Amino acid sequence: MNYEQFFADKIAELKAEGRYRVFADIERQAGKFPRALVHADGRDDVVKEIAVWCSNDYMGMGQNPAAIEAMRTTAESYGVGAGGTRNISGTMHEHILLERELADLHHTESSLLFQSGWIANLTTLSTVGSMLPGCVIVSDSKNHNSMIEGIRHSKAEKHIFRHNDLADLENVLKSIDPALPKLVAFESVYSMEGDIAPMKGICDLADKYGAMTFLDEVHAVGMYGQRGAGVAERDGVMDRITIIQGTLAKAFGVIGGYIAGSQAMCDFVRSYGAGFIFSSSMPPAVAAAARANVNYLKNHNELRIRHQERAATLKQRFREAGIPVMDSVSHIVPVMVGDAVLCKQAADELMAKHNIYVQPINYPTVERGTERLRFTPTPHHDDQLMDELVEAVKEVWGRLGLKAAA
């Protein structure tokens, strides 16, 4: 078999479908976010300055001076690496301090750090699902890939309920042997549609049928609740969630993931979870920067208020301009295109002609026929940037003949 030809043919298939992903080579500028510099064709020289409209650095905390200083001073003190896994010389005091900060954020007994939110989901769900005898996992149909992979790797019995559908969730829970342990896995903010789970209703059903709850808050921590603990804090159900999973790579502006919950649960995952045991630990300077940002957002609710205003304003501006913004009750602003080739073309033209960077969202991230552009305004996207964006999108929409809002 010609292996290289196989690889090349599979890439050619993606290109023919319009799903081949091209990464913009950008250079963020601390203090100027969401402005960035862009390089082209692998060259080192800067081509132009752009406005970034698709970053998951939702609060702009990647440029927080307190986090930059924490990272710098900790690197000077510790060096740049942790030296191994947490089990083999890799547990640094900064890890302990960050875990305490996260447990305080969520009002839980404990928390546990991972290298990413993806690994946190995979490890926790696979460990709980595989080791809890007879465990049945009930999963929302739109759960993230990392949750799906964790459930798959657990080899536990699984059931899928229709997205955010409480009646269907109850029907599924009713069908399961009451004697079996159960876990309901769901997200708070679903990042492609921008909708939010009916959290109280899910917790009520979990209590009614004796199920644990696993909540992915990666697109909500830092952005919802009085202290930024997420939608569970905002909705007053944080104490009813068995396992809270979050990330440090989005609103908190750094990298890494975590779970929060009881001391026994976190210790169980720490002691049995392969994704934790066998992965090298987070550099202490990264942990210090994350801790600085978690602490900062706990105490700056005005940023969350500004963030929600910016998202609401952009949705309204798009509607007024006839742009088909999808219904969203969160900070996510998805605009429907519905065609993979046109979606990429629209994104390419916004970058080439208008210096606006937004990534096309295609299959498998979303279903075929629902391709979209996903805008994520931050507190730092001012009215001038928004004016420029709306005019640019209107121009591209008209020239490409894309479908307008109904």
Short mmCIF file of C-alpha atoms in Angstrom, two decimals:
data_model
loop_
_atom_site.label_atom_id
_atom_site.label_comp_id
_atom_site.label_asym_id
_atom_site.label_seq_id
_atom_site.Cartn_x
_atom_site.Cartn_y
_atom_site.Cartn_z
CA MET A 1 0.00 0.00 0.00
CA ASN A 2 1.19 3.52 -0.78
CA TYR A 3 0.77 5.08 2.67
CA GLU A 4 1.75 8.59 1.63
CA GLN A 5 -0.79 8.51 -1.19
CA PHE A 6 -3.47 7.46 1.29
CA PHE A 7 -2.70 10.46 3.49
CA ALA A 8 -2.68 12.80 0.51
CA ASP A 9 -5.97 11.42 -0.83
CA LYS A 10 -7.72 11.93 2.50
CA ILE A 11 -6.57 15.55 2.59
CA ALA A 12 -7.76 16.00 -1.00
CA GLU A 13 -11.21 14.75 0.07
CA LEU A 14 -11.41 17.44 2.75
CA LYS A 15 -10.39 20.12 0.28
CA ALA A 16 -12.99 18.96 -2.25
CA GLU A 17 -15.71 19.16 0.41
CA GLY A 18 -14.57 22.62 1.49
CA ARG A 19 -13.74 21.26 4.96
CA TYR A 20 -9.96 21.55 4.86
CA ARG A 21 -8.91 23.70 7.79
CA VAL A 22 -6.36 26.46 7.26
CA PHE A 23 -4.90 28.05 10.37
CA ALA A 24 -4.29 31.77 10.45
CA ASP A 25 -0.71 32.44 11.55
CA ILE A 26 -1.30 35.27 14.00
CA GLU A 27 0.78 37.11 16.56
CA ARG A 28 -1.16 38.39 19.54
CA GLN A 29 -0.12 41.72 20.99
CA ALA A 30 -0.45 42.09 24.76
CA GLY A 31 -2.24 45.32 25.56
CA LYS A 32 -3.85 45.58 22.11
CA PHE A 33 -6.25 42.61 22.12
CA PRO A 34 -8.33 41.95 20.04
CA ARG A 35 -5.89 43.45 17.54
CA ALA A 36 -3.26 41.01 16.26
CA LEU A 37 -0.63 40.74 13.56
CA VAL A 38 -0.87 38.13 10.83
CA HIS A 39 1.83 36.28 8.91
CA ALA A 40 1.22 34.57 5.56
CA ASP A 41 2.63 31.62 3.65
CA GLY A 42 4.94 30.60 6.47
CA ARG A 43 6.92 33.82 6.27
CA ASP A 44 8.34 35.51 9.35
CA ASP A 45 7.50 39.04 8.21
CA VAL A 46 4.21 40.58 9.29
CA VAL A 47 1.65 41.08 6.53
CA LYS A 48 -0.95 43.24 8.27
CA GLU A 49 -2.90 43.94 11.45
CA ILE A 50 -6.27 42.28 11.95
CA ALA A 51 -9.16 42.26 14.42
CA VAL A 52 -9.78 38.86 16.02
CA TRP A 53 -13.47 38.01 16.35
CA CYS A 54 -13.29 34.28 17.12
CA SER A 55 -11.04 33.96 20.16
CA ASN A 56 -12.07 31.83 23.12
CA ASP A 57 -10.11 34.25 25.30
CA TYR A 58 -13.59 35.53 26.05
CA MET A 59 -12.60 38.15 28.64
CA GLY A 60 -9.23 39.16 27.16
CA MET A 61 -7.47 37.80 30.24
CA GLY A 62 -4.59 36.48 28.17
CA GLN A 63 -3.18 40.00 28.35
CA ASN A 64 -3.98 40.67 32.03
CA PRO A 65 -0.89 42.43 33.48
CA ALA A 66 -1.32 40.59 36.79
CA ALA A 67 -1.17 37.21 35.02
CA ILE A 68 1.80 38.23 32.89
CA GLU A 69 3.68 39.34 35.99
CA ALA A 70 2.75 36.15 37.86
CA MET A 71 4.01 34.03 34.97
CA ARG A 72 7.24 36.00 34.67
CA THR A 73 8.16 35.97 38.37
CA THR A 74 7.21 32.30 38.80
CA ALA A 75 9.28 31.24 35.77
CA GLU A 76 12.23 33.15 37.20
CA SER A 77 11.73 31.36 40.52
CA TYR A 78 10.77 27.81 39.43
CA GLY A 79 12.16 27.60 35.91
CA VAL A 80 9.93 26.81 32.96
CA GLY A 81 8.90 23.18 33.50
CA ALA A 82 7.39 21.04 36.25
CA GLY A 83 9.80 18.14 35.86
CA GLY A 84 7.39 15.26 35.41
CA THR A 85 3.97 13.88 36.19
CA ARG A 86 2.27 14.87 39.41
CA ASN A 87 3.22 11.44 40.76
CA ILE A 88 6.90 11.71 39.82
CA SER A 89 8.36 14.98 41.10
CA GLY A 90 5.88 17.10 39.13
CA THR A 91 3.64 18.42 41.90
CA MET A 92 4.60 22.05 42.43
CA HIS A 93 3.26 24.30 45.18
CA GLU A 94 1.67 26.48 42.48
CA HIS A 95 -0.50 23.51 41.49
CA ILE A 96 -1.73 23.21 45.07
CA LEU A 97 -2.46 26.92 45.29
CA LEU A 98 -4.39 26.90 42.01
CA GLU A 99 -6.44 23.87 43.07
CA ARG A 100 -7.35 25.68 46.28
CA GLU A 101 -8.35 28.77 44.27
CA LEU A 102 -10.60 26.69 42.01
CA ALA A 103 -12.22 24.83 44.91
CA ASP A 104 -12.95 28.20 46.49
CA LEU A 105 -14.41 29.47 43.21
CA HIS A 106 -16.91 26.59 43.07
CA HIS A 107 -17.44 26.26 46.84
CA THR A 108 -16.33 22.63 46.69
CA GLU A 109 -14.12 20.58 48.99
CA SER A 110 -11.50 19.99 46.34
CA SER A 111 -10.40 20.38 42.74
CA LEU A 112 -7.94 18.62 40.44
CA LEU A 113 -5.86 20.06 37.60
CA PHE A 114 -5.40 18.58 34.13
CA GLN A 115 -3.44 19.69 31.07
CA SER A 116 -6.64 20.64 29.24
CA GLY A 117 -10.39 20.57 29.57
CA TRP A 118 -10.46 17.83 26.91
CA ILE A 119 -8.25 15.58 29.07
CA ALA A 120 -10.27 16.44 32.18
CA ASN A 121 -13.49 15.28 30.49
CA LEU A 122 -11.97 12.20 28.91
CA THR A 123 -10.22 11.09 32.09
CA THR A 124 -13.01 11.78 34.56
CA LEU A 125 -15.88 10.28 32.58
CA SER A 126 -13.89 7.23 31.50
CA THR A 127 -12.63 6.59 35.04
CA VAL A 128 -15.97 7.01 36.80
CA GLY A 129 -17.89 5.16 34.10
CA SER A 130 -15.52 2.19 33.95
CA MET A 131 -14.96 1.71 37.69
CA LEU A 132 -18.41 2.34 39.17
CA PRO A 133 -20.06 -1.11 38.95
CA GLY A 134 -22.95 -1.12 36.49
CA CYS A 135 -22.72 2.62 35.85
CA VAL A 136 -25.10 3.99 33.20
CA ILE A 137 -24.19 7.33 31.62
CA VAL A 138 -26.97 9.52 30.21
CA SER A 139 -25.58 12.13 27.83
CA ASP A 140 -27.01 15.18 26.06
CA SER A 141 -27.02 14.69 22.29
CA LYS A 142 -24.90 17.81 21.72
CA ASN A 143 -22.19 17.12 24.28
CA HIS A 144 -18.61 17.96 23.35
CA ASN A 145 -16.30 15.47 21.65
CA SER A 146 -14.21 15.13 24.83
CA MET A 147 -17.27 13.99 26.78
CA ILE A 148 -18.27 11.57 24.04
CA GLU A 149 -14.76 10.10 24.01
CA GLY A 150 -14.74 9.78 27.80
CA ILE A 151 -18.04 7.92 27.74
CA ARG A 152 -16.86 5.73 24.88
CA HIS A 153 -13.62 4.84 26.65
CA SER A 154 -15.51 4.01 29.85
CA LYS A 155 -17.35 1.18 28.05
CA ALA A 156 -20.28 1.95 30.36
CA GLU A 157 -23.84 1.53 29.18
CA LYS A 158 -24.90 4.85 27.65
CA HIS A 159 -28.12 6.55 26.68
CA ILE A 160 -28.50 9.76 24.68
CA PHE A 161 -31.28 12.24 25.40
CA ARG A 162 -32.46 14.94 23.02
CA HIS A 163 -30.64 18.22 23.46
CA ASN A 164 -31.87 20.14 26.52
CA ASP A 165 -35.11 18.11 26.48
CA LEU A 166 -36.20 17.43 30.06
CA ALA A 167 -39.11 15.20 29.06
CA ASP A 168 -36.83 12.97 27.01
CA LEU A 169 -34.25 12.92 29.80
CA GLU A 170 -36.91 11.72 32.24
CA ASN A 171 -38.05 9.03 29.82
CA VAL A 172 -34.49 7.77 29.55
CA LEU A 173 -33.96 7.79 33.32
CA LYS A 174 -37.26 5.96 33.84
CA SER A 175 -36.12 3.19 31.51
CA ILE A 176 -32.99 2.40 33.54
CA ASP A 177 -33.01 -0.14 36.36
CA PRO A 178 -33.44 1.96 39.53
CA ALA A 179 -30.81 -0.16 41.29
CA LEU A 180 -28.06 0.83 38.82
CA PRO A 181 -25.81 3.84 39.45
CA LYS A 182 -26.44 6.63 36.95
CA LEU A 183 -24.63 9.77 35.79
CA VAL A 184 -26.22 12.57 33.74
CA ALA A 185 -23.58 14.38 31.64
CA PHE A 186 -24.31 17.78 30.12
CA GLU A 187 -22.86 21.21 29.40
CA SER A 188 -23.96 24.60 30.64
CA VAL A 189 -23.28 26.77 27.56
CA TYR A 190 -23.20 24.88 24.25
CA SER A 191 -20.55 26.73 22.30
CA MET A 192 -21.79 26.29 18.73
CA GLU A 193 -25.47 27.22 19.26
CA GLY A 194 -24.99 29.48 22.26
CA ASP A 195 -27.89 27.95 24.18
CA ILE A 196 -27.87 27.06 27.88
CA ALA A 197 -28.96 23.88 29.64
CA PRO A 198 -32.10 23.89 31.85
CA MET A 199 -29.88 23.19 34.81
CA LYS A 200 -32.37 23.22 37.66
CA GLY A 201 -34.65 20.83 35.79
CA ILE A 202 -31.76 18.45 35.10
CA CYS A 203 -30.73 18.50 38.76
CA ASP A 204 -34.34 17.85 39.83
CA LEU A 205 -34.53 14.79 37.58
CA ALA A 206 -31.13 13.54 38.71
CA ASP A 207 -32.29 13.77 42.33
CA LYS A 208 -35.59 12.08 41.52
CA TYR A 209 -33.90 9.10 39.85
CA GLY A 210 -30.81 8.83 42.05
CA ALA A 211 -28.29 9.99 39.44
CA MET A 212 -25.03 11.87 39.76
CA THR A 213 -24.51 14.98 37.63
CA PHE A 214 -21.47 15.82 35.50
CA LEU A 215 -21.43 19.43 34.28
CA ASP A 216 -19.05 20.83 31.66
CA GLU A 217 -18.78 24.59 32.35
CA VAL A 218 -15.87 25.35 30.01
CA HIS A 219 -17.77 28.02 28.06
CA ALA A 220 -19.20 29.57 31.25
CA VAL A 221 -16.53 29.72 33.97
CA GLY A 222 -15.28 33.25 34.39
CA MET A 223 -18.30 34.64 32.53
CA TYR A 224 -21.42 33.77 34.54
CA GLY A 225 -22.28 34.07 38.22
CA GLN A 226 -21.40 36.84 40.65
CA ARG A 227 -17.84 35.48 41.03
CA GLY A 228 -17.52 33.78 37.67
CA ALA A 229 -18.10 30.20 38.78
CA GLY A 230 -20.40 29.59 35.83
CA VAL A 231 -24.07 29.07 35.04
CA ALA A 232 -24.46 26.74 38.03
CA GLU A 233 -23.53 29.65 40.27
CA ARG A 234 -25.81 32.04 38.37
CA ASP A 235 -28.74 29.63 38.61
CA GLY A 236 -28.12 28.73 42.26
CA VAL A 237 -27.52 24.99 41.73
CA MET A 238 -23.76 24.74 42.15
CA ASP A 239 -24.14 22.68 45.34
CA ARG A 240 -26.30 20.16 43.46
CA ILE A 241 -23.65 19.19 40.88
CA THR A 242 -21.58 16.09 41.62
CA ILE A 243 -18.70 16.89 39.26
CA ILE A 244 -18.00 20.33 37.79
CA GLN A 245 -15.52 20.44 34.92
CA GLY A 246 -13.95 23.66 33.73
CA THR A 247 -11.12 25.09 31.70
CA LEU A 248 -8.40 27.65 32.24
CA ALA A 249 -7.98 28.19 28.49
CA LYS A 250 -11.02 30.31 27.70
CA ALA A 251 -12.28 33.07 30.02
CA PHE A 252 -9.28 32.56 32.32
CA GLY A 253 -6.98 33.18 29.38
CA VAL A 254 -4.23 30.59 29.94
CA ILE A 255 -4.30 26.77 29.43
CA GLY A 256 -5.38 23.72 31.37
CA GLY A 257 -8.51 22.05 32.70
CA TYR A 258 -9.88 20.92 36.03
CA ILE A 259 -12.64 19.18 37.90
CA ALA A 260 -14.17 20.34 41.19
CA GLY A 261 -16.26 18.46 43.70
CA SER A 262 -15.94 16.42 46.85
CA GLN A 263 -12.60 15.47 48.33
CA ALA A 264 -13.36 11.77 47.83
CA MET A 265 -14.36 12.18 44.17
CA CYS A 266 -11.30 14.26 43.25
CA ASP A 267 -9.00 11.87 45.11
CA PHE A 268 -10.62 8.93 43.31
CA VAL A 269 -9.92 10.46 39.88
CA ARG A 270 -6.42 11.51 40.98
CA SER A 271 -5.65 7.96 42.09
CA TYR A 272 -7.25 6.00 39.23
CA GLY A 273 -7.46 8.30 36.22
CA ALA A 274 -4.87 7.33 33.60
CA GLY A 275 -5.06 10.71 31.88
CA PHE A 276 -3.98 12.33 35.13
CA ILE A 277 -1.49 9.73 36.33
CA PHE A 278 0.51 9.45 33.11
CA SER A 279 0.53 13.08 31.89
CA SER A 280 3.27 15.57 32.73
CA SER A 281 2.03 18.37 34.92
CA MET A 282 1.34 21.99 34.06
CA PRO A 283 4.37 24.33 34.21
CA PRO A 284 4.23 26.21 37.52
CA ALA A 285 4.41 29.60 35.76
CA VAL A 286 1.26 28.70 33.82
CA ALA A 287 -0.48 27.68 37.05
CA ALA A 288 0.51 30.99 38.65
CA ALA A 289 -0.87 32.99 35.71
CA ALA A 290 -4.11 31.01 35.79
CA ARG A 291 -4.47 31.57 39.52
CA ALA A 292 -3.99 35.31 39.06
CA ASN A 293 -6.75 35.39 36.44
CA VAL A 294 -9.18 33.22 38.41
CA ASN A 295 -8.71 35.50 41.40
CA TYR A 296 -9.05 38.62 39.25
CA LEU A 297 -12.34 37.54 37.67
CA LYS A 298 -13.77 36.57 41.05
CA ASN A 299 -13.50 40.22 41.99
CA HIS A 300 -14.42 41.99 38.74
CA ASN A 301 -18.05 41.31 37.93
CA GLU A 302 -18.15 44.51 35.87
CA LEU A 303 -16.25 42.64 33.13
CA ARG A 304 -19.02 40.04 32.98
CA ILE A 305 -21.63 42.77 32.71
CA ARG A 306 -19.70 44.43 29.88
CA HIS A 307 -19.20 41.07 28.15
CA GLN A 308 -22.93 40.31 28.10
CA GLU A 309 -23.69 43.81 26.82
CA ARG A 310 -21.21 43.47 23.96
CA ALA A 311 -22.70 40.11 22.90
CA ALA A 312 -26.27 41.40 23.08
CA THR A 313 -25.32 44.52 21.12
CA LEU A 314 -23.65 42.53 18.33
CA LYS A 315 -26.66 40.22 18.00
CA GLN A 316 -28.95 43.21 17.71
CA ARG A 317 -26.68 44.93 15.19
CA PHE A 318 -26.62 41.79 13.03
CA ARG A 319 -30.40 41.46 13.18
CA GLU A 320 -30.86 45.08 12.15
CA ALA A 321 -28.49 44.49 9.22
CA GLY A 322 -30.40 41.40 8.04
CA ILE A 323 -27.60 39.00 8.94
CA PRO A 324 -28.98 35.56 9.98
CA VAL A 325 -27.73 35.44 13.54
CA MET A 326 -28.90 32.27 15.28
CA ASP A 327 -30.93 32.35 18.49
CA SER A 328 -28.49 32.49 21.38
CA VAL A 329 -29.04 33.32 25.04
CA SER A 330 -25.33 33.39 25.83
CA HIS A 331 -22.23 35.30 24.77
CA ILE A 332 -21.84 33.16 21.63
CA VAL A 333 -22.94 34.92 18.40
CA PRO A 334 -23.35 32.27 15.65
CA VAL A 335 -24.27 33.36 12.12
CA MET A 336 -25.73 30.69 9.85
CA VAL A 337 -24.27 30.06 6.38
CA GLY A 338 -25.37 26.47 5.73
CA ASP A 339 -22.74 25.53 3.15
CA ALA A 340 -19.15 24.45 3.83
CA VAL A 341 -17.58 26.04 0.74
CA LEU A 342 -19.41 29.36 1.16
CA CYS A 343 -18.68 29.42 4.87
CA LYS A 344 -14.95 29.17 4.24
CA GLN A 345 -15.16 31.66 1.39
CA ALA A 346 -16.93 34.20 3.61
CA ALA A 347 -14.29 33.79 6.31
CA ASP A 348 -11.47 34.08 3.76
CA GLU A 349 -12.91 37.27 2.29
CA LEU A 350 -13.45 38.87 5.69
CA MET A 351 -9.76 38.30 6.38
CA ALA A 352 -8.43 39.22 2.93
CA LYS A 353 -10.59 42.27 2.21
CA HIS A 354 -11.57 43.55 5.66
CA ASN A 355 -8.79 42.38 8.03
CA ILE A 356 -11.32 40.53 10.17
CA TYR A 357 -10.50 37.06 11.49
CA VAL A 358 -13.32 34.61 12.13
CA GLN A 359 -12.97 30.88 11.60
CA PRO A 360 -15.52 28.90 9.54
CA ILE A 361 -17.22 26.22 11.63
CA ASN A 362 -17.80 23.11 9.52
CA TYR A 363 -18.46 19.39 9.99
CA PRO A 364 -17.64 17.51 12.22
CA THR A 365 -17.81 20.37 14.72
CA VAL A 366 -21.37 21.02 13.52
CA GLU A 367 -23.73 18.95 11.39
CA ARG A 368 -23.50 19.21 7.60
CA GLY A 369 -25.80 21.90 6.29
CA THR A 370 -25.45 23.97 9.48
CA GLU A 371 -22.03 25.49 8.74
CA ARG A 372 -21.63 28.88 10.36
CA LEU A 373 -19.40 31.72 11.41
CA ARG A 374 -19.05 31.98 15.19
CA PHE A 375 -18.33 35.42 16.58
CA THR A 376 -17.19 35.88 20.18
CA PRO A 377 -17.22 39.54 21.21
CA THR A 378 -15.24 40.36 24.34
CA PRO A 379 -15.29 43.34 26.71
CA HIS A 380 -12.48 44.75 24.53
CA HIS A 381 -14.43 44.85 21.26
CA ASP A 382 -15.45 48.50 21.19
CA ASP A 383 -18.10 50.23 19.07
CA GLN A 384 -15.63 51.10 16.32
CA LEU A 385 -14.62 47.47 15.89
CA MET A 386 -18.26 46.46 15.91
CA ASP A 387 -19.16 49.06 13.26
CA GLU A 388 -16.35 47.80 11.03
CA LEU A 389 -17.43 44.18 11.53
CA VAL A 390 -21.10 44.73 10.71
CA GLU A 391 -20.31 46.69 7.54
CA ALA A 392 -17.80 44.05 6.44
CA VAL A 393 -20.21 41.17 7.00
CA LYS A 394 -22.97 43.00 5.12
CA GLU A 395 -20.61 43.57 2.17
CA VAL A 396 -19.46 39.94 2.05
CA TRP A 397 -23.00 38.62 2.50
CA GLY A 398 -24.26 40.70 -0.39
CA ARG A 399 -21.39 39.94 -2.76
CA LEU A 400 -21.52 36.16 -2.13
CA GLY A 401 -25.30 36.11 -2.28
CA LEU A 402 -25.59 34.46 1.12
CA LYS A 403 -28.97 33.93 2.72
CA ALA A 404 -30.24 36.91 4.71
CA ALA A 405 -32.26 36.77 7.90
CA ALA A 406 -35.91 35.80 7.43
#
